[in-house]
Amino acid sequence: MALKFYSLFSRTERSSCKEPNNNPGMNSRISLNEDNFTTSKLTPLSMVADAFEDLSAMVKAKGFDYDLDLKTFCDACSLVSVLFGCLGKAFKFAESEYCYKVNSLAEASDSHGTLNNVLDLDVKNDTVKTQGSLSRCLRRVRQGLDLIRTLYQNFLSSDDSCLKEAASTAYAKACAPYHSWAVRTAVSAGMYALPTREQLLQKLNETEESAEREMIRFIKASLPVIQYIDNLYTSRNISLDW
């Protein structure tokens, strides 16, 4: 069964994580501006929620033994980058790292095919945790998804206009344990430049009510996908503390 976001890509071509093609007259990188959403009647939050609801449905229907297609996974994950961008320079590092990792996995989708194949090849070559390996890329993408998921939860549990507490707590839980002191320090300094709650909603083209609806959809849909990725490692006796 075709995923809903395939038709979305036919309208908007490519997501913001994708690199431009070699044709100077064409740019495959989507510009997620107001005109895009007016035309497609979708917002960044709804696009991401749709994609992950489809991924989640596949994982829940097939179970942890299901061999998830790498391109399908990357197509959904590439939509998340715009959410990092809306958070400003505090999360610029996360947007850059996340997009780089998603692109690396997407480029390998033709040769590797599935997420299981990514892990199997690195296990065979003893390169799972090696810098630049696809298994390491997948681990970092998973952490990026969990960062957004946790940030959503914090956003919904508070009506504070300042996002510093919500963002700081999300970062501390999802990413800080795996980053160097220098990165953690830079992130902490950037937290003071976060948009306000109202500014973020405006950037996302959402109201409080619509944002809550779409965030809850992503929170629920992303968890089975995150658990599926974690199982890829634990089923091969690979720890998750890296």
PDB file of C-alpha atoms in Angstrom:
ATOM      1  CA  MET A   1       0.000   0.000   0.000  1.00  0.00           C
ATOM      2  CA  ALA A   2       1.458   3.359  -1.027  1.00  0.00           C
ATOM      3  CA  LEU A   3       2.213   5.779   1.767  1.00  0.00           C
ATOM      4  CA  LYS A   4       0.309   9.045   1.891  1.00  0.00           C
ATOM      5  CA  PHE A   5       3.434  11.163   1.784  1.00  0.00           C
ATOM      6  CA  TYR A   6       4.382   9.810  -1.635  1.00  0.00           C
ATOM      7  CA  SER A   7       1.576  11.897  -3.115  1.00  0.00           C
ATOM      8  CA  LEU A   8       2.760  14.796  -0.986  1.00  0.00           C
ATOM      9  CA  PHE A   9       6.213  14.564  -2.585  1.00  0.00           C
ATOM     10  CA  SER A  10       4.653  14.688  -6.046  1.00  0.00           C
ATOM     11  CA  ARG A  11       3.208  18.077  -5.153  1.00  0.00           C
ATOM     12  CA  THR A  12       6.199  19.561  -3.373  1.00  0.00           C
ATOM     13  CA  GLU A  13       8.987  17.588  -5.100  1.00  0.00           C
ATOM     14  CA  ARG A  14      11.597  17.182  -2.355  1.00  0.00           C
ATOM     15  CA  SER A  15      12.007  17.941   1.319  1.00  0.00           C
ATOM     16  CA  SER A  16      14.433  20.439   2.818  1.00  0.00           C
ATOM     17  CA  CYS A  17      17.016  17.793   3.729  1.00  0.00           C
ATOM     18  CA  LYS A  18      17.528  16.808   0.115  1.00  0.00           C
ATOM     19  CA  GLU A  19      20.375  18.245  -1.937  1.00  0.00           C
ATOM     20  CA  PRO A  20      19.803  20.123  -5.213  1.00  0.00           C
ATOM     21  CA  ASN A  21      20.106  18.086  -8.397  1.00  0.00           C
ATOM     22  CA  ASN A  22      22.686  18.745 -11.087  1.00  0.00           C
ATOM     23  CA  ASN A  23      20.330  20.607 -13.391  1.00  0.00           C
ATOM     24  CA  PRO A  24      20.983  24.347 -12.866  1.00  0.00           C
ATOM     25  CA  GLY A  25      17.451  25.121 -13.938  1.00  0.00           C
ATOM     26  CA  MET A  26      15.892  22.872 -11.333  1.00  0.00           C
ATOM     27  CA  ASN A  27      16.273  22.771  -7.567  1.00  0.00           C
ATOM     28  CA  SER A  28      14.992  19.682  -5.801  1.00  0.00           C
ATOM     29  CA  ARG A  29      15.208  21.368  -2.429  1.00  0.00           C
ATOM     30  CA  ILE A  30      11.753  22.330  -1.266  1.00  0.00           C
ATOM     31  CA  SER A  31      11.127  25.796   0.093  1.00  0.00           C
ATOM     32  CA  LEU A  32       8.675  25.331   2.917  1.00  0.00           C
ATOM     33  CA  ASN A  33       7.044  28.732   2.716  1.00  0.00           C
ATOM     34  CA  GLU A  34       3.507  29.953   3.129  1.00  0.00           C
ATOM     35  CA  ASP A  35       2.667  29.447  -0.557  1.00  0.00           C
ATOM     36  CA  ASN A  36       3.513  25.738  -0.333  1.00  0.00           C
ATOM     37  CA  PHE A  37       1.067  25.227   2.505  1.00  0.00           C
ATOM     38  CA  THR A  38      -1.650  27.390   1.008  1.00  0.00           C
ATOM     39  CA  THR A  39      -1.504  25.276  -2.140  1.00  0.00           C
ATOM     40  CA  SER A  40      -1.248  21.888  -0.488  1.00  0.00           C
ATOM     41  CA  LYS A  41      -3.361  22.757   2.591  1.00  0.00           C
ATOM     42  CA  LEU A  42      -0.640  21.193   4.706  1.00  0.00           C
ATOM     43  CA  THR A  43       1.619  22.635   7.373  1.00  0.00           C
ATOM     44  CA  PRO A  44       5.056  21.392   8.467  1.00  0.00           C
ATOM     45  CA  LEU A  45       3.497  19.720  11.500  1.00  0.00           C
ATOM     46  CA  SER A  46       0.766  17.969   9.545  1.00  0.00           C
ATOM     47  CA  MET A  47       3.202  16.794   6.866  1.00  0.00           C
ATOM     48  CA  VAL A  48       5.454  15.202   9.466  1.00  0.00           C
ATOM     49  CA  ALA A  49       2.525  13.714  11.389  1.00  0.00           C
ATOM     50  CA  ASP A  50       1.076  12.154   8.215  1.00  0.00           C
ATOM     51  CA  ALA A  51       4.408  10.589   7.267  1.00  0.00           C
ATOM     52  CA  PHE A  52       5.084   9.116  10.696  1.00  0.00           C
ATOM     53  CA  GLU A  53       1.553   7.838  11.149  1.00  0.00           C
ATOM     54  CA  ASP A  54       2.109   5.805   7.987  1.00  0.00           C
ATOM     55  CA  LEU A  55       5.493   4.530   9.186  1.00  0.00           C
ATOM     56  CA  SER A  56       4.028   3.718  12.581  1.00  0.00           C
ATOM     57  CA  ALA A  57       1.127   1.814  11.032  1.00  0.00           C
ATOM     58  CA  MET A  58       3.550  -0.289   9.014  1.00  0.00           C
ATOM     59  CA  VAL A  59       5.738  -1.088  12.021  1.00  0.00           C
ATOM     60  CA  LYS A  60       2.800  -1.918  14.273  1.00  0.00           C
ATOM     61  CA  ALA A  61       1.193  -4.113  11.615  1.00  0.00           C
ATOM     62  CA  LYS A  62       4.379  -5.998  10.709  1.00  0.00           C
ATOM     63  CA  GLY A  63       6.168  -6.031  14.083  1.00  0.00           C
ATOM     64  CA  PHE A  64       9.815  -5.550  14.989  1.00  0.00           C
ATOM     65  CA  ASP A  65      10.842  -8.285  12.560  1.00  0.00           C
ATOM     66  CA  TYR A  66       9.625  -6.204   9.632  1.00  0.00           C
ATOM     67  CA  ASP A  67      12.426  -5.102   7.284  1.00  0.00           C
ATOM     68  CA  LEU A  68      11.651  -1.405   6.854  1.00  0.00           C
ATOM     69  CA  ASP A  69      12.573   0.112   3.502  1.00  0.00           C
ATOM     70  CA  LEU A  70      15.413   2.627   3.901  1.00  0.00           C
ATOM     71  CA  LYS A  71      14.166   5.092   1.273  1.00  0.00           C
ATOM     72  CA  THR A  72      10.673   5.135   2.766  1.00  0.00           C
ATOM     73  CA  PHE A  73      12.174   5.825   6.172  1.00  0.00           C
ATOM     74  CA  CYS A  74      14.411   8.626   4.846  1.00  0.00           C
ATOM     75  CA  ASP A  75      11.554  10.254   2.939  1.00  0.00           C
ATOM     76  CA  ALA A  76       9.615  10.602   6.194  1.00  0.00           C
ATOM     77  CA  CYS A  77      12.609  11.695   8.270  1.00  0.00           C
ATOM     78  CA  SER A  78      13.623  14.363   5.758  1.00  0.00           C
ATOM     79  CA  LEU A  79      10.423  16.277   6.515  1.00  0.00           C
ATOM     80  CA  VAL A  80      11.481  16.794  10.139  1.00  0.00           C
ATOM     81  CA  SER A  81      14.338  19.164   9.281  1.00  0.00           C
ATOM     82  CA  VAL A  82      12.029  22.160   8.906  1.00  0.00           C
ATOM     83  CA  LEU A  83      11.013  21.773  12.544  1.00  0.00           C
ATOM     84  CA  PHE A  84      14.631  22.221  13.635  1.00  0.00           C
ATOM     85  CA  GLY A  85      14.922  25.254  11.383  1.00  0.00           C
ATOM     86  CA  CYS A  86      11.956  26.943  13.018  1.00  0.00           C
ATOM     87  CA  LEU A  87      13.722  26.807  16.397  1.00  0.00           C
ATOM     88  CA  GLY A  88      16.456  29.200  15.311  1.00  0.00           C
ATOM     89  CA  LYS A  89      20.192  29.121  15.878  1.00  0.00           C
ATOM     90  CA  ALA A  90      19.978  27.207  19.158  1.00  0.00           C
ATOM     91  CA  PHE A  91      19.125  24.116  17.143  1.00  0.00           C
ATOM     92  CA  LYS A  92      21.105  24.963  14.020  1.00  0.00           C
ATOM     93  CA  PHE A  93      23.650  22.318  14.974  1.00  0.00           C
ATOM     94  CA  ALA A  94      20.864  19.746  15.250  1.00  0.00           C
ATOM     95  CA  GLU A  95      19.386  20.700  11.885  1.00  0.00           C
ATOM     96  CA  SER A  96      22.786  20.464  10.184  1.00  0.00           C
ATOM     97  CA  GLU A  97      23.734  17.161  11.792  1.00  0.00           C
ATOM     98  CA  TYR A  98      20.297  15.669  11.284  1.00  0.00           C
ATOM     99  CA  CYS A  99      20.125  16.582   7.591  1.00  0.00           C
ATOM    100  CA  TYR A 100      23.645  15.276   6.978  1.00  0.00           C
ATOM    101  CA  LYS A 101      22.788  11.924   8.585  1.00  0.00           C
ATOM    102  CA  VAL A 102      19.461  11.597   6.737  1.00  0.00           C
ATOM    103  CA  ASN A 103      21.132  12.426   3.426  1.00  0.00           C
ATOM    104  CA  SER A 104      23.866   9.848   4.068  1.00  0.00           C
ATOM    105  CA  LEU A 105      21.249   7.181   4.665  1.00  0.00           C
ATOM    106  CA  ALA A 106      19.187   8.285   1.659  1.00  0.00           C
ATOM    107  CA  GLU A 107      22.219   8.093  -0.617  1.00  0.00           C
ATOM    108  CA  ALA A 108      22.786   4.524   0.555  1.00  0.00           C
ATOM    109  CA  SER A 109      19.182   3.431   0.051  1.00  0.00           C
ATOM    110  CA  ASP A 110      19.728   1.986  -3.432  1.00  0.00           C
ATOM    111  CA  SER A 111      22.677  -0.153  -2.351  1.00  0.00           C
ATOM    112  CA  HIS A 112      21.432  -1.145   1.108  1.00  0.00           C
ATOM    113  CA  GLY A 113      17.677  -1.335   0.607  1.00  0.00           C
ATOM    114  CA  THR A 114      16.525  -1.694   4.203  1.00  0.00           C
ATOM    115  CA  LEU A 115      17.393  -0.616   7.727  1.00  0.00           C
ATOM    116  CA  ASN A 116      18.296  -4.182   8.666  1.00  0.00           C
ATOM    117  CA  ASN A 117      20.862  -4.286   5.877  1.00  0.00           C
ATOM    118  CA  VAL A 118      22.494  -1.126   7.229  1.00  0.00           C
ATOM    119  CA  LEU A 119      23.062  -2.771  10.605  1.00  0.00           C
ATOM    120  CA  ASP A 120      24.027  -6.157   9.170  1.00  0.00           C
ATOM    121  CA  LEU A 121      26.787  -4.724   6.985  1.00  0.00           C
ATOM    122  CA  ASP A 122      28.285  -2.633   9.776  1.00  0.00           C
ATOM    123  CA  VAL A 123      28.118  -5.554  12.196  1.00  0.00           C
ATOM    124  CA  LYS A 124      29.927  -7.700   9.634  1.00  0.00           C
ATOM    125  CA  ASN A 125      32.623  -5.033   9.166  1.00  0.00           C
ATOM    126  CA  ASP A 126      32.769  -4.126  12.870  1.00  0.00           C
ATOM    127  CA  THR A 127      31.972  -0.486  12.021  1.00  0.00           C
ATOM    128  CA  VAL A 128      28.675   0.037  13.852  1.00  0.00           C
ATOM    129  CA  LYS A 129      30.027   2.805  16.089  1.00  0.00           C
ATOM    130  CA  THR A 130      32.685   4.070  13.690  1.00  0.00           C
ATOM    131  CA  GLN A 131      32.520   7.767  12.836  1.00  0.00           C
ATOM    132  CA  GLY A 132      30.646   8.170   9.560  1.00  0.00           C
ATOM    133  CA  SER A 133      29.165   4.678   9.470  1.00  0.00           C
ATOM    134  CA  LEU A 134      25.546   4.322   8.397  1.00  0.00           C
ATOM    135  CA  SER A 135      24.665   2.603  11.664  1.00  0.00           C
ATOM    136  CA  ARG A 136      25.975   5.647  13.509  1.00  0.00           C
ATOM    137  CA  CYS A 137      24.011   7.924  11.167  1.00  0.00           C
ATOM    138  CA  LEU A 138      20.849   5.973  11.907  1.00  0.00           C
ATOM    139  CA  ARG A 139      21.493   6.245  15.637  1.00  0.00           C
ATOM    140  CA  ARG A 140      21.830  10.035  15.383  1.00  0.00           C
ATOM    141  CA  VAL A 141      18.686  10.361  13.252  1.00  0.00           C
ATOM    142  CA  ARG A 142      16.830   8.388  15.900  1.00  0.00           C
ATOM    143  CA  GLN A 143      18.072  10.832  18.545  1.00  0.00           C
ATOM    144  CA  GLY A 144      16.897  13.745  16.404  1.00  0.00           C
ATOM    145  CA  LEU A 145      13.424  12.266  16.208  1.00  0.00           C
ATOM    146  CA  ASP A 146      13.374  11.757  19.956  1.00  0.00           C
ATOM    147  CA  LEU A 147      14.505  15.353  20.478  1.00  0.00           C
ATOM    148  CA  ILE A 148      11.545  16.694  18.503  1.00  0.00           C
ATOM    149  CA  ARG A 149       9.179  14.240  20.200  1.00  0.00           C
ATOM    150  CA  THR A 150      10.347  15.284  23.676  1.00  0.00           C
ATOM    151  CA  LEU A 151      10.220  18.971  22.768  1.00  0.00           C
ATOM    152  CA  TYR A 152       6.613  18.535  21.635  1.00  0.00           C
ATOM    153  CA  GLN A 153       5.735  16.882  24.935  1.00  0.00           C
ATOM    154  CA  ASN A 154       7.323  19.728  26.885  1.00  0.00           C
ATOM    155  CA  PHE A 155       5.628  22.323  24.675  1.00  0.00           C
ATOM    156  CA  LEU A 156       2.204  20.809  25.336  1.00  0.00           C
ATOM    157  CA  SER A 157       2.711  20.394  29.071  1.00  0.00           C
ATOM    158  CA  SER A 158       3.326  24.108  29.587  1.00  0.00           C
ATOM    159  CA  ASP A 159       1.811  27.366  28.435  1.00  0.00           C
ATOM    160  CA  ASP A 160       5.012  29.309  29.100  1.00  0.00           C
ATOM    161  CA  SER A 161       5.672  31.876  26.373  1.00  0.00           C
ATOM    162  CA  CYS A 162       9.417  31.255  26.672  1.00  0.00           C
ATOM    163  CA  LEU A 163      10.570  27.963  25.141  1.00  0.00           C
ATOM    164  CA  LYS A 164      13.937  27.838  26.919  1.00  0.00           C
ATOM    165  CA  GLU A 165      12.855  25.370  29.603  1.00  0.00           C
ATOM    166  CA  ALA A 166      11.016  23.095  27.160  1.00  0.00           C
ATOM    167  CA  ALA A 167      13.899  23.065  24.690  1.00  0.00           C
ATOM    168  CA  SER A 168      16.655  22.741  27.293  1.00  0.00           C
ATOM    169  CA  THR A 169      14.961  19.788  28.959  1.00  0.00           C
ATOM    170  CA  ALA A 170      14.372  18.066  25.627  1.00  0.00           C
ATOM    171  CA  TYR A 171      17.983  18.544  24.578  1.00  0.00           C
ATOM    172  CA  ALA A 172      19.313  17.352  27.944  1.00  0.00           C
ATOM    173  CA  LYS A 173      17.322  14.134  27.633  1.00  0.00           C
ATOM    174  CA  ALA A 174      17.682  13.273  23.954  1.00  0.00           C
ATOM    175  CA  CYS A 175      21.058  14.582  22.810  1.00  0.00           C
ATOM    176  CA  ALA A 176      23.271  16.122  25.495  1.00  0.00           C
ATOM    177  CA  PRO A 177      24.623  12.776  26.817  1.00  0.00           C
ATOM    178  CA  TYR A 178      26.121  12.090  23.371  1.00  0.00           C
ATOM    179  CA  HIS A 179      27.579  15.539  22.628  1.00  0.00           C
ATOM    180  CA  SER A 180      30.911  17.049  23.594  1.00  0.00           C
ATOM    181  CA  TRP A 181      31.287  19.779  26.208  1.00  0.00           C
ATOM    182  CA  ALA A 182      31.868  22.351  23.451  1.00  0.00           C
ATOM    183  CA  VAL A 183      28.626  21.456  21.664  1.00  0.00           C
ATOM    184  CA  ARG A 184      26.631  21.431  24.901  1.00  0.00           C
ATOM    185  CA  THR A 185      28.010  24.860  25.808  1.00  0.00           C
ATOM    186  CA  ALA A 186      27.131  26.299  22.388  1.00  0.00           C
ATOM    187  CA  VAL A 187      23.621  24.891  22.599  1.00  0.00           C
ATOM    188  CA  SER A 188      23.128  26.326  26.079  1.00  0.00           C
ATOM    189  CA  ALA A 189      24.144  29.783  24.876  1.00  0.00           C
ATOM    190  CA  GLY A 190      21.844  29.540  21.863  1.00  0.00           C
ATOM    191  CA  MET A 191      18.816  28.744  23.997  1.00  0.00           C
ATOM    192  CA  TYR A 192      18.437  32.440  24.757  1.00  0.00           C
ATOM    193  CA  ALA A 193      17.758  33.086  21.055  1.00  0.00           C
ATOM    194  CA  LEU A 194      14.833  30.693  20.787  1.00  0.00           C
ATOM    195  CA  PRO A 195      11.607  32.100  19.328  1.00  0.00           C
ATOM    196  CA  THR A 196       8.741  32.698  21.707  1.00  0.00           C
ATOM    197  CA  ARG A 197       5.830  30.297  21.746  1.00  0.00           C
ATOM    198  CA  GLU A 198       3.797  32.719  19.640  1.00  0.00           C
ATOM    199  CA  GLN A 199       6.625  33.200  17.135  1.00  0.00           C
ATOM    200  CA  LEU A 200       7.085  29.453  16.747  1.00  0.00           C
ATOM    201  CA  LEU A 201       3.388  28.909  16.077  1.00  0.00           C
ATOM    202  CA  GLN A 202       3.490  31.670  13.474  1.00  0.00           C
ATOM    203  CA  LYS A 203       6.501  30.097  11.749  1.00  0.00           C
ATOM    204  CA  LEU A 204       4.719  26.744  11.707  1.00  0.00           C
ATOM    205  CA  ASN A 205       1.488  28.320  10.420  1.00  0.00           C
ATOM    206  CA  GLU A 206      -0.443  26.860  13.353  1.00  0.00           C
ATOM    207  CA  THR A 207      -2.778  27.960  16.124  1.00  0.00           C
ATOM    208  CA  GLU A 208      -2.471  26.629  19.673  1.00  0.00           C
ATOM    209  CA  GLU A 209      -5.280  24.191  18.946  1.00  0.00           C
ATOM    210  CA  SER A 210      -4.013  22.937  15.599  1.00  0.00           C
ATOM    211  CA  ALA A 211      -0.430  22.659  16.879  1.00  0.00           C
ATOM    212  CA  GLU A 212      -1.589  20.568  19.827  1.00  0.00           C
ATOM    213  CA  ARG A 213      -3.480  18.236  17.496  1.00  0.00           C
ATOM    214  CA  GLU A 214      -0.559  17.718  15.118  1.00  0.00           C
ATOM    215  CA  MET A 215       2.059  17.433  17.864  1.00  0.00           C
ATOM    216  CA  ILE A 216       0.055  14.739  19.635  1.00  0.00           C
ATOM    217  CA  ARG A 217      -0.188  12.838  16.357  1.00  0.00           C
ATOM    218  CA  PHE A 218       3.590  12.909  15.937  1.00  0.00           C
ATOM    219  CA  ILE A 219       4.271  12.020  19.572  1.00  0.00           C
ATOM    220  CA  LYS A 220       2.107   8.921  19.262  1.00  0.00           C
ATOM    221  CA  ALA A 221       3.312   7.935  15.789  1.00  0.00           C
ATOM    222  CA  SER A 222       7.039   8.468  16.324  1.00  0.00           C
ATOM    223  CA  LEU A 223       7.341   6.256  19.411  1.00  0.00           C
ATOM    224  CA  PRO A 224       6.823   2.902  17.606  1.00  0.00           C
ATOM    225  CA  VAL A 225       9.327   4.023  14.949  1.00  0.00           C
ATOM    226  CA  ILE A 226      11.898   4.967  17.604  1.00  0.00           C
ATOM    227  CA  GLN A 227      11.318   1.655  19.367  1.00  0.00           C
ATOM    228  CA  TYR A 228      11.736  -0.174  16.072  1.00  0.00           C
ATOM    229  CA  ILE A 229      15.110   1.509  15.492  1.00  0.00           C
ATOM    230  CA  ASP A 230      16.225   0.733  19.044  1.00  0.00           C
ATOM    231  CA  ASN A 231      15.301  -2.899  18.512  1.00  0.00           C
ATOM    232  CA  LEU A 232      17.575  -3.071  15.460  1.00  0.00           C
ATOM    233  CA  TYR A 233      20.505  -2.477  17.800  1.00  0.00           C
ATOM    234  CA  THR A 234      19.429  -4.368  20.913  1.00  0.00           C
ATOM    235  CA  SER A 235      18.465  -7.469  18.897  1.00  0.00           C
ATOM    236  CA  ARG A 236      22.096  -7.557  17.766  1.00  0.00           C
ATOM    237  CA  ASN A 237      23.375  -7.043  21.315  1.00  0.00           C
ATOM    238  CA  ILE A 238      24.430  -3.459  20.573  1.00  0.00           C
ATOM    239  CA  SER A 239      23.998  -1.073  23.487  1.00  0.00           C
ATOM    240  CA  LEU A 240      22.140   2.220  23.102  1.00  0.00           C
ATOM    241  CA  ASP A 241      24.386   4.353  25.320  1.00  0.00           C
ATOM    242  CA  TRP A 242      26.322   6.082  22.517  1.00  0.00           C
TER     243      TRP A 242
END
